[in-house]
mmCIF file of N, CA and C in Angstrom:
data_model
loop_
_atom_site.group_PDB
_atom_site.id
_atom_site.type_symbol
_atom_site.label_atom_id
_atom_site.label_comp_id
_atom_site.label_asym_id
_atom_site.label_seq_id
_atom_site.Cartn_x
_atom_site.Cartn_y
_atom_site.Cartn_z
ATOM 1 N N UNK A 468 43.369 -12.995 12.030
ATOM 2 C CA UNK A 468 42.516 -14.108 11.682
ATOM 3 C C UNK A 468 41.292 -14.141 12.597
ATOM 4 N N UNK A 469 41.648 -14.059 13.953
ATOM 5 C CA UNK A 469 40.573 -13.990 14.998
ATOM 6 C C UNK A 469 39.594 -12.803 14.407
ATOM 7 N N UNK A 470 39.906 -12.038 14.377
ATOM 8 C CA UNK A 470 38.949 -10.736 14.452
ATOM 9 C C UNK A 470 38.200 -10.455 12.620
ATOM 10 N N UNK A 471 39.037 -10.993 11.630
ATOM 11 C CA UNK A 471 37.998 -11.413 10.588
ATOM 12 C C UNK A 471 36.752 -12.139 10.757
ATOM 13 N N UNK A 472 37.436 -13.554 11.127
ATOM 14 C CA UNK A 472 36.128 -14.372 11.031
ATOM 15 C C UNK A 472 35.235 -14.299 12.099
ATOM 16 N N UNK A 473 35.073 -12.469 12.908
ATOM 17 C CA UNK A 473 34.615 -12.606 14.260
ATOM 18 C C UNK A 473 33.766 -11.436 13.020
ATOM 19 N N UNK A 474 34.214 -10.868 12.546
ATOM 20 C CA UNK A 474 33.436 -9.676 11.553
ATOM 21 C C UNK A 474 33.207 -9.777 10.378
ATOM 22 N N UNK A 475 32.850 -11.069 10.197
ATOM 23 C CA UNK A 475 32.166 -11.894 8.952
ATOM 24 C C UNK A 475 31.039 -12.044 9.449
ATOM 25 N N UNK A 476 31.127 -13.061 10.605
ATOM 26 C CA UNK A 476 29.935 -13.337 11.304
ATOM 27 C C UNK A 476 28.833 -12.298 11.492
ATOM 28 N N UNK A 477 29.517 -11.242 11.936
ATOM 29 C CA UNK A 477 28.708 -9.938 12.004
ATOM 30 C C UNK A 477 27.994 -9.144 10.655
ATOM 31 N N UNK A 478 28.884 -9.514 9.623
ATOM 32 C CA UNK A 478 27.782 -9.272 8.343
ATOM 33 C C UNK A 478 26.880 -9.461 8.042
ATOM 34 N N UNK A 479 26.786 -11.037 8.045
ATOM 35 C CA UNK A 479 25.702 -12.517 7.733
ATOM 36 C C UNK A 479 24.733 -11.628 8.760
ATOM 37 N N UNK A 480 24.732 -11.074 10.296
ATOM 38 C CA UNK A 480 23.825 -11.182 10.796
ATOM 39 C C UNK A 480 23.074 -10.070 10.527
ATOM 40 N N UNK A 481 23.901 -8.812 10.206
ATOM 41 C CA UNK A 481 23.705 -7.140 10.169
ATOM 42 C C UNK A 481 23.031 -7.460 8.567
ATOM 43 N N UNK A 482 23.557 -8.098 7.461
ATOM 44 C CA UNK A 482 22.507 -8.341 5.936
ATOM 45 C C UNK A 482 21.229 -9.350 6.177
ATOM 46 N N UNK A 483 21.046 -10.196 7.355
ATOM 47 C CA UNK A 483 19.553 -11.131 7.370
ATOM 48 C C UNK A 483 18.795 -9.656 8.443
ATOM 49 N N UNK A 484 19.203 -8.736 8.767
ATOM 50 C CA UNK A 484 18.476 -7.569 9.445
ATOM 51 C C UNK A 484 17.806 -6.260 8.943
ATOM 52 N N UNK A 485 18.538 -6.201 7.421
ATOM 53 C CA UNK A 485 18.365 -4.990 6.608
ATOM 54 C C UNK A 485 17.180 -5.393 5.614
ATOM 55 N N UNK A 486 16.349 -4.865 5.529
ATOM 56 C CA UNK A 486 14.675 -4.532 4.721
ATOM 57 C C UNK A 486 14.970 -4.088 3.488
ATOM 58 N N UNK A 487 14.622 -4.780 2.176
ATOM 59 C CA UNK A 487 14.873 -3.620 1.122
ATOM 60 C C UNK A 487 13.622 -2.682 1.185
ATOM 61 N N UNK A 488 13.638 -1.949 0.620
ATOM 62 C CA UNK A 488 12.945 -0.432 0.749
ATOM 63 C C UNK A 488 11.386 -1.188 -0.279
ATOM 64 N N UNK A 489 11.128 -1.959 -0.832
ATOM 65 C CA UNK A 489 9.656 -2.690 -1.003
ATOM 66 C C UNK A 489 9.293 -3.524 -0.076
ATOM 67 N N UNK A 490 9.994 -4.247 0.751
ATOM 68 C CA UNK A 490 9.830 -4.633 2.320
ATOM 69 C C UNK A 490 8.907 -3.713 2.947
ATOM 70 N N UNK A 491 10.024 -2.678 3.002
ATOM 71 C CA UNK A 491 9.690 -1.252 4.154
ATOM 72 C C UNK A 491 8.032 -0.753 3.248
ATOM 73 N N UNK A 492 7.900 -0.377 2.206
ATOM 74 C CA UNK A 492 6.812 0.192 1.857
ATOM 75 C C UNK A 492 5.394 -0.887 2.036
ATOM 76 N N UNK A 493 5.709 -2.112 2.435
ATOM 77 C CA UNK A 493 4.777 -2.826 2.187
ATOM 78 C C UNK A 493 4.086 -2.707 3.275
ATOM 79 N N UNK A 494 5.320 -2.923 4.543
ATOM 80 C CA UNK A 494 4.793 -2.861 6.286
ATOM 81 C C UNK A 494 4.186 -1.850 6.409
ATOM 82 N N UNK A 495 4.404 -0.500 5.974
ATOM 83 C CA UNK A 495 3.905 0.594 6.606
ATOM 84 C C UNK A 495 2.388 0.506 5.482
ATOM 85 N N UNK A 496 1.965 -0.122 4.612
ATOM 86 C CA UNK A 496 0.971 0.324 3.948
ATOM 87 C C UNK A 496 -0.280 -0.810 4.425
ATOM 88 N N UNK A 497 0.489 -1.621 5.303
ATOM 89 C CA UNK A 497 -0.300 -3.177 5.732
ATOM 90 C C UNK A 497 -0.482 -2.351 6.856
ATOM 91 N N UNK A 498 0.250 -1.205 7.706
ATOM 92 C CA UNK A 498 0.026 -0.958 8.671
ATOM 93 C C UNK A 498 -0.836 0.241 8.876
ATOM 94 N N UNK A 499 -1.169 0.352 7.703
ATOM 95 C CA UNK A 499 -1.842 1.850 7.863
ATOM 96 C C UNK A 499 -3.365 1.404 7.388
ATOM 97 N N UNK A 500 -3.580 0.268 6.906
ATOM 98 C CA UNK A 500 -4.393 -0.293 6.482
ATOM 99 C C UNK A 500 -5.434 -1.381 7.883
ATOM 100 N N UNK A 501 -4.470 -1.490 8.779
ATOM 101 C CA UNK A 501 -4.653 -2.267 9.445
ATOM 102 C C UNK A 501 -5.320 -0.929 10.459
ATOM 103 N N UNK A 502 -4.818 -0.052 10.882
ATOM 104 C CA UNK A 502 -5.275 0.976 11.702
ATOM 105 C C UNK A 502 -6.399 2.006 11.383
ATOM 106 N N UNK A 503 -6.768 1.701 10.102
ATOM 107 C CA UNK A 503 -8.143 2.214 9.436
ATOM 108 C C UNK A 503 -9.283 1.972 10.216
ATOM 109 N N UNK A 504 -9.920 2.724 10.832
ATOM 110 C CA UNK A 504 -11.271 2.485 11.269
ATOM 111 C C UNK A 504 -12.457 2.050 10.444
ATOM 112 N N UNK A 505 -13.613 1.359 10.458
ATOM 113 C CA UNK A 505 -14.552 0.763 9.631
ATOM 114 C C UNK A 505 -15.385 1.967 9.263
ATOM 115 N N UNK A 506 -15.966 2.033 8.118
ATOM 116 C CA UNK A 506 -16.299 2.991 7.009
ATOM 117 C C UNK A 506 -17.498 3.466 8.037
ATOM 118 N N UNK A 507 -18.031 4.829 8.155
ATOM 119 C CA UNK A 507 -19.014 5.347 9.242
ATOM 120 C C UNK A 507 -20.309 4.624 8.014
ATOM 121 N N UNK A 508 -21.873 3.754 8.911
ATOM 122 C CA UNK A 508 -22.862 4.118 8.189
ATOM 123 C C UNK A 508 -23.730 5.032 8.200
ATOM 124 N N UNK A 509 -23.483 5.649 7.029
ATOM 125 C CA UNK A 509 -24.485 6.719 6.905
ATOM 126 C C UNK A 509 -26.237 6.825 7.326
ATOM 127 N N UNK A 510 -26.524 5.326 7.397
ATOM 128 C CA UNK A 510 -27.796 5.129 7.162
ATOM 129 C C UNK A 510 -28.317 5.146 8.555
ATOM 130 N N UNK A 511 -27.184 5.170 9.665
ATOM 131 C CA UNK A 511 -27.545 4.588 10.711
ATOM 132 C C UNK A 511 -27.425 6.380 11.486
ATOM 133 N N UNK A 512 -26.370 7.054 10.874
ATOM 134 C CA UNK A 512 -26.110 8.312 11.171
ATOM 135 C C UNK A 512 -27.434 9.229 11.054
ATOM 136 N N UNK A 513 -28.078 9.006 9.858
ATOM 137 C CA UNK A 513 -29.038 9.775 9.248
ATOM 138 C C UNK A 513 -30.162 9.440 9.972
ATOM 139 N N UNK A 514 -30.613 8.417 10.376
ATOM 140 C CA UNK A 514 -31.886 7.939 11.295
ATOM 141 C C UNK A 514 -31.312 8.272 12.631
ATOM 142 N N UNK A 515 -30.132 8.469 13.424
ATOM 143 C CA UNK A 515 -29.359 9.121 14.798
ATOM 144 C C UNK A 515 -30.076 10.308 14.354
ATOM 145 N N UNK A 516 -29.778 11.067 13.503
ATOM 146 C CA UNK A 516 -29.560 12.711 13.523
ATOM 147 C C UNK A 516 -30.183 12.968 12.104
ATOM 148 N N UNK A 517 -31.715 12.886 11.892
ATOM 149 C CA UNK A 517 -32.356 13.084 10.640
ATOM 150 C C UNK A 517 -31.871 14.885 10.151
ATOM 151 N N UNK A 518 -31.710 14.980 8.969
ATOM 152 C CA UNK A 518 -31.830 16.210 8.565
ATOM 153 C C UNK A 518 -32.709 16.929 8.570
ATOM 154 N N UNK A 519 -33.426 17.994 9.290
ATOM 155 C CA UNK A 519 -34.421 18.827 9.402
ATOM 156 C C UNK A 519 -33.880 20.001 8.849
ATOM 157 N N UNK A 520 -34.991 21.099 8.907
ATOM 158 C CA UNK A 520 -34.857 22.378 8.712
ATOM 159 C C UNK A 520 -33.842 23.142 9.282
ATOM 160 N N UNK A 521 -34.515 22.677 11.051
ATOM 161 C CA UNK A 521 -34.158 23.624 12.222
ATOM 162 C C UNK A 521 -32.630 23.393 12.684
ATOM 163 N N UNK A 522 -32.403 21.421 12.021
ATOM 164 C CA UNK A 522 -31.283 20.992 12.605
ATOM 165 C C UNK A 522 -30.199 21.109 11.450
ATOM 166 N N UNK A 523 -29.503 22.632 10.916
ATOM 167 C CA UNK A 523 -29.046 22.398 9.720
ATOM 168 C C UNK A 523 -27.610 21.579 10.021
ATOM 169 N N UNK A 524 -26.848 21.603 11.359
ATOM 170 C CA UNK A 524 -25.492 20.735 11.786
ATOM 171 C C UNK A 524 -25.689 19.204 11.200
ATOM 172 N N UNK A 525 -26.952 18.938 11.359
ATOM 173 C CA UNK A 525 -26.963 17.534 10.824
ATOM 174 C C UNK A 525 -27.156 17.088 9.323
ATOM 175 N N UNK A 526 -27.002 17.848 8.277
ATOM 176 C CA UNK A 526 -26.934 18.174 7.103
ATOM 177 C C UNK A 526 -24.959 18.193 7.003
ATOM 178 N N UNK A 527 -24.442 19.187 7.649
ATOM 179 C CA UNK A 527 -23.035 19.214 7.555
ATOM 180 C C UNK A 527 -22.367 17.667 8.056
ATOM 181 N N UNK A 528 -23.134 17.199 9.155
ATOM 182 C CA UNK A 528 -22.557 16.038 9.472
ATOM 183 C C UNK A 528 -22.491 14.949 8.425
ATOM 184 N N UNK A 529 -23.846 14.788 8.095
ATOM 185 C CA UNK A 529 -23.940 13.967 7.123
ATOM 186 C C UNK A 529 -23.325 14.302 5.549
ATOM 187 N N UNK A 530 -22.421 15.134 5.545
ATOM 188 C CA UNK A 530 -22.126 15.218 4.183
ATOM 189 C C UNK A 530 -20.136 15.381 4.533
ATOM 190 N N UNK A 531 -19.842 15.686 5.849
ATOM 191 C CA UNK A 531 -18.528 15.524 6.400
ATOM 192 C C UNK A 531 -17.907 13.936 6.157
ATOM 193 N N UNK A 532 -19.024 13.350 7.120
ATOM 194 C CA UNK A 532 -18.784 12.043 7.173
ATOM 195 C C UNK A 532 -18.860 11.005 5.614
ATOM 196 N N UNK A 533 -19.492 11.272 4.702
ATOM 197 C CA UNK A 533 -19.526 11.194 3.759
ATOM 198 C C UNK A 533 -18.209 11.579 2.782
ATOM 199 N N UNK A 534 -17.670 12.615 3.203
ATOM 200 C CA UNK A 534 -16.643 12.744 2.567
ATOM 201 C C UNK A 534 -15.383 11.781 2.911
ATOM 202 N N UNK A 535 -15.390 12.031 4.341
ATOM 203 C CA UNK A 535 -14.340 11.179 5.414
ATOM 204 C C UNK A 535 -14.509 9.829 5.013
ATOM 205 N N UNK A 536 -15.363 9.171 4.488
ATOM 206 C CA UNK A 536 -15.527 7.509 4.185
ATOM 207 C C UNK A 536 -15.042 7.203 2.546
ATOM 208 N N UNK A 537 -15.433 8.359 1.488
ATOM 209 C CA UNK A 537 -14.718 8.131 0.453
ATOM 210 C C UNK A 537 -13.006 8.087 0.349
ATOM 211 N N UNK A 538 -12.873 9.150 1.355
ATOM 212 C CA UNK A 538 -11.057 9.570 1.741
ATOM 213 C C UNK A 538 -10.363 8.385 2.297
ATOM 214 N N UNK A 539 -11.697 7.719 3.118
ATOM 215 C CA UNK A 539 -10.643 6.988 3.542
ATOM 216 C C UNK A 539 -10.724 5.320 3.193
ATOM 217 N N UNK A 540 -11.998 5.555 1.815
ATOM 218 C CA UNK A 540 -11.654 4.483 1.243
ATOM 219 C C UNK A 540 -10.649 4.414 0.166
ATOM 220 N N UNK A 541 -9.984 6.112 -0.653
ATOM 221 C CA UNK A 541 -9.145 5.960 -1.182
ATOM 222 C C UNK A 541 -7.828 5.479 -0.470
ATOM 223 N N UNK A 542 -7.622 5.598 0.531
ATOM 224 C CA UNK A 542 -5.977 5.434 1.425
ATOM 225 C C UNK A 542 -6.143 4.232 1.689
ATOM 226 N N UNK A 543 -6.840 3.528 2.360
ATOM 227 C CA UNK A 543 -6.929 2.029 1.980
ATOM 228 C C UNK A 543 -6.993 1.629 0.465
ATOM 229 N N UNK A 544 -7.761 1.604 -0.821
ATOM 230 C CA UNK A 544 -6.814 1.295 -1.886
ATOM 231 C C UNK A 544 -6.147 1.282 -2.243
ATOM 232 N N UNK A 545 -5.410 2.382 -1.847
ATOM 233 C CA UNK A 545 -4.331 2.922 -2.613
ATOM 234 C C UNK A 545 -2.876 2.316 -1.570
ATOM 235 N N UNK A 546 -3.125 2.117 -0.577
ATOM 236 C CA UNK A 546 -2.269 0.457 0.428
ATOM 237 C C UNK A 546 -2.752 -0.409 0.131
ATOM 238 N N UNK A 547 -3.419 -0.999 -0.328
ATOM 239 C CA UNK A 547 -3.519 -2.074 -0.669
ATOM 240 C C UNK A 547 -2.823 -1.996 -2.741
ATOM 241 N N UNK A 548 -3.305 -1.426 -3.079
ATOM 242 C CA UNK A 548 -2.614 -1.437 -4.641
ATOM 243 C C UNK A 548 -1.082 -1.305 -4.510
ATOM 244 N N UNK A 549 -0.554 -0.420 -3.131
ATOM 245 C CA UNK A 549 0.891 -0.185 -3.033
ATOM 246 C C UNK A 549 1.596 -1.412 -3.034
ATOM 247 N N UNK A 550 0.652 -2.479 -2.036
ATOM 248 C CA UNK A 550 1.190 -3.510 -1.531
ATOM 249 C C UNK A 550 1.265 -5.035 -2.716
ATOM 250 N N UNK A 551 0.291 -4.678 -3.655
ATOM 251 C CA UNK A 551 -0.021 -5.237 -5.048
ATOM 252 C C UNK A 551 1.338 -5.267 -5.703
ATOM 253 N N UNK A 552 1.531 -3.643 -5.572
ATOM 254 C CA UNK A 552 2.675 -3.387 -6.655
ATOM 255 C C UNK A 552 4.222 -3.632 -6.624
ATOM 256 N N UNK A 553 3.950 -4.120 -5.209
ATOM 257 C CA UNK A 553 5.585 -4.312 -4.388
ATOM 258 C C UNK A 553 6.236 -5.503 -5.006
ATOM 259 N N UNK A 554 4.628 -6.345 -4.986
ATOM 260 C CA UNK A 554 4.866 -7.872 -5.381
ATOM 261 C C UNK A 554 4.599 -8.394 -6.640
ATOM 262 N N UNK A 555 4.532 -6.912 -7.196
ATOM 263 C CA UNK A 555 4.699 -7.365 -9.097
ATOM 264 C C UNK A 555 3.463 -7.897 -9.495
ATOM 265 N N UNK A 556 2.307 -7.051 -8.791
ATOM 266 C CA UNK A 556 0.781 -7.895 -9.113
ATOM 267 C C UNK A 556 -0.235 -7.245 -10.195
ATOM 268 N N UNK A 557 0.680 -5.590 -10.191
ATOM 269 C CA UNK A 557 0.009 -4.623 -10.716
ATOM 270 C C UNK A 557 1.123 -3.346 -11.021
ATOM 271 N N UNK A 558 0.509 -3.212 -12.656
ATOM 272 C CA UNK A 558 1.642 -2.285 -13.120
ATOM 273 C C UNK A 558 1.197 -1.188 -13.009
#
């Protein structure tokens, strides 16, 4: 009797501890969202480091970084739509 209602107790506490797995996908997509750095401006890059002839690195830069800001505006949508979809907002 002792040791049942000593490992009951322990259920109640071990099931208010367990995440269902749309829990779990939500944290890590709030968290990956949250650790996103702010989108580079280009405009501010391009007047830093104008594209010249002579300077062709600053041509690659500006079209790297350009890529890197679309990429990483898809991974932020696409956590944020994850996190939409967890909660039945979007089919």
């Amino acid at each position: 009797s002792f040791g049942a209602a000593s490992s009951s107790g322990d259920d109640d506490e071990d099931a208010a501890k367990v995440k269902t797995p749309e829990e779990t996908y939500s944290e890590i997509a709030q968290d990956i969202v949250g650790k996103c750095p702010e989108q580079f401006d280009l405009l501010v890059i391009l007047r830093k480091y104008p594209v010249l002839y002579d300077q062709c690195l600053n041509t690659v830069l500006l079209m790297e970084l350009g890529k890197f800001n679309k990429l990483q505006k898809t991974i932020k949508s696409t956590c944020i739509d994850l996190g939409k979809a967890v909660k039945g907002l979007v089919v």
